[in-house]
Amino acid sequence: MREFPPNRPGEILLAEGRLETGWWGKGPEAAPTVVLLHEGLGSLGLWRDFPARLAAATGWGVLAYSRFGYGGSDPVALPRPLDYLRREATAVLPRVLDAAGLRRGILFGHSDGASIAAIHAGACPDPRLQGLVLVAPHVFTEPMGLAGVAATRDRYAAGDLRARLARHHRDVDVAFHGWAGAWLDPRFPAAFDLLPEVRRIRLPVLAIQGEADEYGTPEQLHAIARETAGPVERLLLPGIGHAPQAEAPEAVLAALRTFLARLGAGGSDAAADPV
């Protein structure tokens, strides 16, 4: 049976409070780092076994953390400001990278996390970063995506989704309503246009989306490819929904390994066989 690197739980303390963290594989002194940025309802724990598989497949270290208001990290006040993703990308993420001791690596963002990664790369150029992986990214709102958020809100009110998410969040209502309340605010579409930041991205980008994503169309990938100043590789996965790293991990890991090879950004030792 394949063995994967164990999670080394930890924490990062910022002025706002405590963030829970996990680290898999080598530390930043020994190998580059993949920094995982979770989705709008995600957390450290909801990455499940993907960080361990990622570390095994690449030979890189992997850092994941729960943002404020998610998982076991300290809560936030509601309602979230409509520019909460920009604040996360420009005011919080740089300090997380510093506190983690990042030397070189990439950002791997899923959904809201992909938006944060794109904003950060466009607004806060960091010479330690070699590339971006944007999974199910959002750089502007779409009617079908907002309808998907509204449908998820209805599922949460019915109770089944709330009960499942409550296992992964210290305050599940803060986590959920912070996300849904912002996205469903009628002022959000105007506040959320990320194309100005996308146009300033100079890093190589790997953009991945499922064709059956209920929150976004392939136009998200096409807009990134059109607008980004750096090179962009696109991977559209047939039959896959909003979480390609969970639904098609082998395809995502294979694309990532190829992307890293093109960057010339291998780990300190030869990576393990593809997972």
C-alpha positions as a Python dict, from the first residue, in 0.01 Angstrom:
ca = {
    (1, 'M'): (0, 0, 0),
    (2, 'R'): (132, 343, -92),
    (3, 'E'): (265, 551, 200),
    (4, 'F'): (211, 926, 206),
    (5, 'P'): (384, 1192, 416),
    (6, 'P'): (204, 1252, 747),
    (7, 'N'): (51, 1585, 836),
    (8, 'R'): (247, 1789, 1089),
    (9, 'P'): (-19, 2006, 1257),
    (10, 'G'): (77, 2356, 1365),
    (11, 'E'): (-34, 2714, 1387),
    (12, 'I'): (49, 3063, 1269),
    (13, 'L'): (-14, 3353, 1503),
    (14, 'L'): (-97, 3689, 1347),
    (15, 'A'): (-220, 4009, 1506),
    (16, 'E'): (-581, 3905, 1429),
    (17, 'G'): (-548, 3567, 1597),
    (18, 'R'): (-455, 3204, 1536),
    (19, 'L'): (-457, 3012, 1207),
    (20, 'E'): (-446, 2631, 1212),
    (21, 'T'): (-191, 2484, 972),
    (22, 'G'): (-75, 2151, 836),
    (23, 'W'): (253, 2064, 669),
    (24, 'W'): (330, 1759, 457),
    (25, 'G'): (667, 1651, 321),
    (26, 'K'): (985, 1858, 329),
    (27, 'G'): (1018, 2194, 499),
    (28, 'P'): (1100, 2517, 311),
    (29, 'E'): (1471, 2482, 387),
    (30, 'A'): (1483, 2150, 198),
    (31, 'A'): (1241, 2187, -96),
    (32, 'P'): (1004, 2430, -264),
    (33, 'T'): (657, 2463, -114),
    (34, 'V'): (305, 2433, -252),
    (35, 'V'): (80, 2666, -52),
    (36, 'L'): (-283, 2545, -62),
    (37, 'L'): (-560, 2806, -45),
    (38, 'H'): (-900, 2650, 20),
    (39, 'E'): (-1243, 2722, -127),
    (40, 'G'): (-1517, 2941, 20),
    (41, 'L'): (-1656, 2661, 240),
    (42, 'G'): (-1326, 2476, 281),
    (43, 'S'): (-1077, 2431, 560),
    (44, 'L'): (-750, 2257, 639),
    (45, 'G'): (-931, 1928, 701),
    (46, 'L'): (-1145, 1944, 390),
    (47, 'W'): (-840, 1901, 167),
    (48, 'R'): (-857, 1541, 299),
    (49, 'D'): (-570, 1331, 157),
    (50, 'F'): (-484, 1563, -132),
    (51, 'P'): (-193, 1744, 42),
    (52, 'A'): (-24, 1413, 124),
    (53, 'R'): (-73, 1287, -232),
    (54, 'L'): (61, 1615, -365),
    (55, 'A'): (375, 1597, -152),
    (56, 'A'): (434, 1235, -257),
    (57, 'A'): (379, 1309, -627),
    (58, 'T'): (603, 1617, -648),
    (59, 'G'): (873, 1587, -383),
    (60, 'W'): (773, 1937, -266),
    (61, 'G'): (660, 2040, 78),
    (62, 'V'): (291, 2127, 111),
    (63, 'L'): (146, 2388, 345),
    (64, 'A'): (-227, 2425, 404),
    (65, 'Y'): (-412, 2640, 654),
    (66, 'S'): (-766, 2743, 744),
    (67, 'R'): (-831, 3111, 685),
    (68, 'F'): (-984, 3319, 963),
    (69, 'G'): (-1345, 3216, 1009),
    (70, 'Y'): (-1287, 2861, 882),
    (71, 'G'): (-1189, 2525, 1026),
    (72, 'G'): (-1020, 2551, 1364),
    (73, 'S'): (-883, 2901, 1303),
    (74, 'D'): (-1009, 3202, 1496),
    (75, 'P'): (-1346, 3346, 1387),
    (76, 'V'): (-1428, 3670, 1208),
    (77, 'A'): (-1707, 3921, 1252),
    (78, 'L'): (-2001, 3910, 1011),
    (79, 'P'): (-2096, 4031, 761),
    (80, 'R'): (-1773, 3997, 571),
    (81, 'P'): (-1681, 4305, 368),
    (82, 'L'): (-1748, 4267, -4),
    (83, 'D'): (-1375, 4296, -73),
    (84, 'Y'): (-1289, 4019, 174),
    (85, 'L'): (-1096, 3822, -88),
    (86, 'R'): (-880, 4121, -177),
    (87, 'R'): (-811, 4183, 191),
    (88, 'E'): (-714, 3820, 237),
    (89, 'A'): (-483, 3829, -66),
    (90, 'T'): (-308, 4156, 10),
    (91, 'A'): (-319, 4194, 390),
    (92, 'V'): (-319, 3838, 532),
    (93, 'L'): (-155, 3602, 281),
    (94, 'P'): (178, 3791, 264),
    (95, 'R'): (216, 3756, 640),
    (96, 'V'): (123, 3387, 627),
    (97, 'L'): (395, 3324, 369),
    (98, 'D'): (648, 3511, 581),
    (99, 'A'): (547, 3331, 901),
    (100, 'A'): (570, 2995, 723),
    (101, 'G'): (927, 3069, 616),
    (102, 'L'): (850, 3038, 245),
    (103, 'R'): (1166, 3048, 33),
    (104, 'R'): (1031, 2946, -306),
    (105, 'G'): (718, 2778, -428),
    (106, 'I'): (377, 2817, -587),
    (107, 'L'): (24, 2904, -480),
    (108, 'F'): (-241, 2638, -543),
    (109, 'G'): (-584, 2790, -495),
    (110, 'H'): (-927, 2630, -524),
    (111, 'S'): (-1236, 2847, -599),
    (112, 'D'): (-1220, 3139, -351),
    (113, 'G'): (-862, 3029, -287),
    (114, 'A'): (-788, 3061, -659),
    (115, 'S'): (-929, 3413, -654),
    (116, 'I'): (-702, 3496, -359),
    (117, 'A'): (-401, 3351, -540),
    (118, 'A'): (-475, 3554, -855),
    (119, 'I'): (-524, 3877, -662),
    (120, 'H'): (-204, 3821, -466),
    (121, 'A'): (3, 3753, -777),
    (122, 'G'): (-132, 4060, -952),
    (123, 'A'): (-126, 4303, -660),
    (124, 'C'): (166, 4177, -447),
    (125, 'P'): (444, 4043, -672),
    (126, 'D'): (663, 3808, -466),
    (127, 'P'): (997, 3687, -604),
    (128, 'R'): (965, 3369, -399),
    (129, 'L'): (669, 3255, -609),
    (130, 'Q'): (737, 3066, -931),
    (131, 'G'): (383, 3000, -1053),
    (132, 'L'): (11, 2972, -982),
    (133, 'V'): (-229, 2679, -1001),
    (134, 'L'): (-587, 2806, -1017),
    (135, 'V'): (-850, 2533, -975),
    (136, 'A'): (-1216, 2620, -1042),
    (137, 'P'): (-1115, 2988, -1043),
    (138, 'H'): (-1349, 3287, -1032),
    (139, 'V'): (-1227, 3619, -1170),
    (140, 'F'): (-1575, 3765, -1231),
    (141, 'T'): (-1928, 3660, -1135),
    (142, 'E'): (-2163, 3471, -1366),
    (143, 'P'): (-2542, 3433, -1327),
    (144, 'M'): (-2516, 3053, -1315),
    (145, 'G'): (-2250, 3075, -1046),
    (146, 'L'): (-2460, 3303, -830),
    (147, 'A'): (-2756, 3070, -881),
    (148, 'G'): (-2532, 2788, -758),
    (149, 'V'): (-2450, 2983, -442),
    (150, 'A'): (-2822, 3047, -383),
    (151, 'A'): (-2897, 2676, -425),
    (152, 'T'): (-2623, 2593, -176),
    (153, 'R'): (-2774, 2844, 69),
    (154, 'D'): (-3106, 2660, 40),
    (155, 'R'): (-2937, 2326, 107),
    (156, 'Y'): (-2769, 2476, 412),
    (157, 'A'): (-3103, 2603, 546),
    (158, 'A'): (-3251, 2255, 498),
    (159, 'G'): (-2992, 2120, 740),
    (160, 'D'): (-2809, 1841, 558),
    (161, 'L'): (-2521, 2055, 435),
    (162, 'R'): (-2491, 2238, 767),
    (163, 'A'): (-2457, 1911, 956),
    (164, 'R'): (-2180, 1788, 725),
    (165, 'L'): (-1987, 2116, 731),
    (166, 'A'): (-2018, 2144, 1109),
    (167, 'R'): (-1770, 1857, 1144),
    (168, 'H'): (-1500, 2071, 982),
    (169, 'H'): (-1557, 2424, 1118),
    (170, 'R'): (-1528, 2562, 1468),
    (171, 'D'): (-1821, 2798, 1392),
    (172, 'V'): (-2001, 2663, 1089),
    (173, 'D'): (-2248, 2953, 1065),
    (174, 'V'): (-1965, 3207, 1049),
    (175, 'A'): (-1793, 3003, 779),
    (176, 'F'): (-2107, 2959, 570),
    (177, 'H'): (-2278, 3295, 606),
    (178, 'G'): (-1952, 3484, 564),
    (179, 'W'): (-1921, 3325, 220),
    (180, 'A'): (-2283, 3313, 105),
    (181, 'G'): (-2372, 3652, 250),
    (182, 'A'): (-2098, 3824, 50),
    (183, 'W'): (-2156, 3637, -277),
    (184, 'L'): (-2533, 3691, -271),
    (185, 'D'): (-2515, 4061, -184),
    (186, 'P'): (-2647, 4249, -492),
    (187, 'R'): (-2342, 4476, -479),
    (188, 'F'): (-2097, 4187, -498),
    (189, 'P'): (-2067, 4145, -877),
    (190, 'A'): (-1941, 4502, -920),
    (191, 'A'): (-1701, 4466, -626),
    (192, 'F'): (-1564, 4131, -738),
    (193, 'D'): (-1425, 4203, -1087),
    (194, 'L'): (-1068, 4068, -1061),
    (195, 'L'): (-958, 4133, -1419),
    (196, 'P'): (-748, 4438, -1319),
    (197, 'E'): (-537, 4211, -1095),
    (198, 'V'): (-533, 3929, -1351),
    (199, 'R'): (-386, 4163, -1612),
    (200, 'R'): (-89, 4227, -1382),
    (201, 'I'): (-1, 3859, -1330),
    (202, 'R'): (343, 3783, -1473),
    (203, 'L'): (382, 3431, -1333),
    (204, 'P'): (312, 3114, -1530),
    (205, 'V'): (-40, 2987, -1460),
    (206, 'L'): (-199, 2644, -1473),
    (207, 'A'): (-578, 2691, -1476),
    (208, 'I'): (-797, 2383, -1419),
    (209, 'Q'): (-1174, 2350, -1427),
    (210, 'G'): (-1437, 2080, -1450),
    (211, 'E'): (-1681, 2107, -1740),
    (212, 'A'): (-1965, 2026, -1497),
    (213, 'D'): (-1868, 2296, -1245),
    (214, 'E'): (-2191, 2432, -1099),
    (215, 'Y'): (-2032, 2763, -997),
    (216, 'G'): (-1855, 2872, -1317),
    (217, 'T'): (-1825, 2820, -1691),
    (218, 'P'): (-1508, 2764, -1898),
    (219, 'E'): (-1514, 3136, -1974),
    (220, 'Q'): (-1332, 3179, -1642),
    (221, 'L'): (-1034, 2989, -1786),
    (222, 'H'): (-1056, 3167, -2120),
    (223, 'A'): (-1060, 3510, -1954),
    (224, 'I'): (-751, 3423, -1751),
    (225, 'A'): (-573, 3307, -2067),
    (226, 'R'): (-671, 3624, -2258),
    (227, 'E'): (-590, 3874, -1985),
    (228, 'T'): (-290, 3736, -1796),
    (229, 'A'): (48, 3883, -1895),
    (230, 'G'): (232, 3555, -1829),
    (231, 'P'): (193, 3213, -1994),
    (232, 'V'): (-127, 3020, -1917),
    (233, 'E'): (-195, 2648, -1952),
    (234, 'R'): (-560, 2539, -1943),
    (235, 'L'): (-704, 2201, -1845),
    (236, 'L'): (-1080, 2146, -1884),
    (237, 'L'): (-1192, 1812, -1739),
    (238, 'P'): (-1505, 1650, -1889),
    (239, 'G'): (-1766, 1530, -1642),
    (240, 'I'): (-1591, 1689, -1342),
    (241, 'G'): (-1758, 1935, -1107),
    (242, 'H'): (-1633, 2209, -878),
    (243, 'A'): (-1357, 2014, -700),
    (244, 'P'): (-1122, 1858, -960),
    (245, 'Q'): (-855, 1785, -698),
    (246, 'A'): (-1106, 1559, -518),
    (247, 'E'): (-1296, 1423, -820),
    (248, 'A'): (-1001, 1369, -1055),
    (249, 'P'): (-686, 1382, -840),
    (250, 'E'): (-472, 1178, -1080),
    (251, 'A'): (-542, 1420, -1367),
    (252, 'V'): (-473, 1722, -1148),
    (253, 'L'): (-149, 1578, -1010),
    (254, 'A'): (-28, 1477, -1356),
    (255, 'A'): (-95, 1827, -1490),
    (256, 'L'): (81, 1980, -1192),
    (257, 'R'): (390, 1764, -1234),
    (258, 'T'): (413, 1865, -1602),
    (259, 'F'): (363, 2230, -1508),
    (260, 'L'): (641, 2216, -1247),
    (261, 'A'): (873, 2046, -1494),
    (262, 'R'): (816, 2328, -1743),
    (263, 'L'): (896, 2578, -1471),
    (264, 'G'): (1220, 2391, -1404),
    (265, 'A'): (1103, 2388, -1044),
    (266, 'G'): (1155, 2034, -923),
    (267, 'G'): (1187, 1933, -558),
    (268, 'S'): (1518, 1878, -384),
    (269, 'D'): (1509, 1508, -475),
    (270, 'A'): (1342, 1320, -758),
    (271, 'A'): (969, 1318, -705),
    (272, 'A'): (789, 995, -634),
    (273, 'D'): (601, 807, -903),
    (274, 'P'): (274, 973, -1006),
    (275, 'V'): (-4, 905, -758),
}
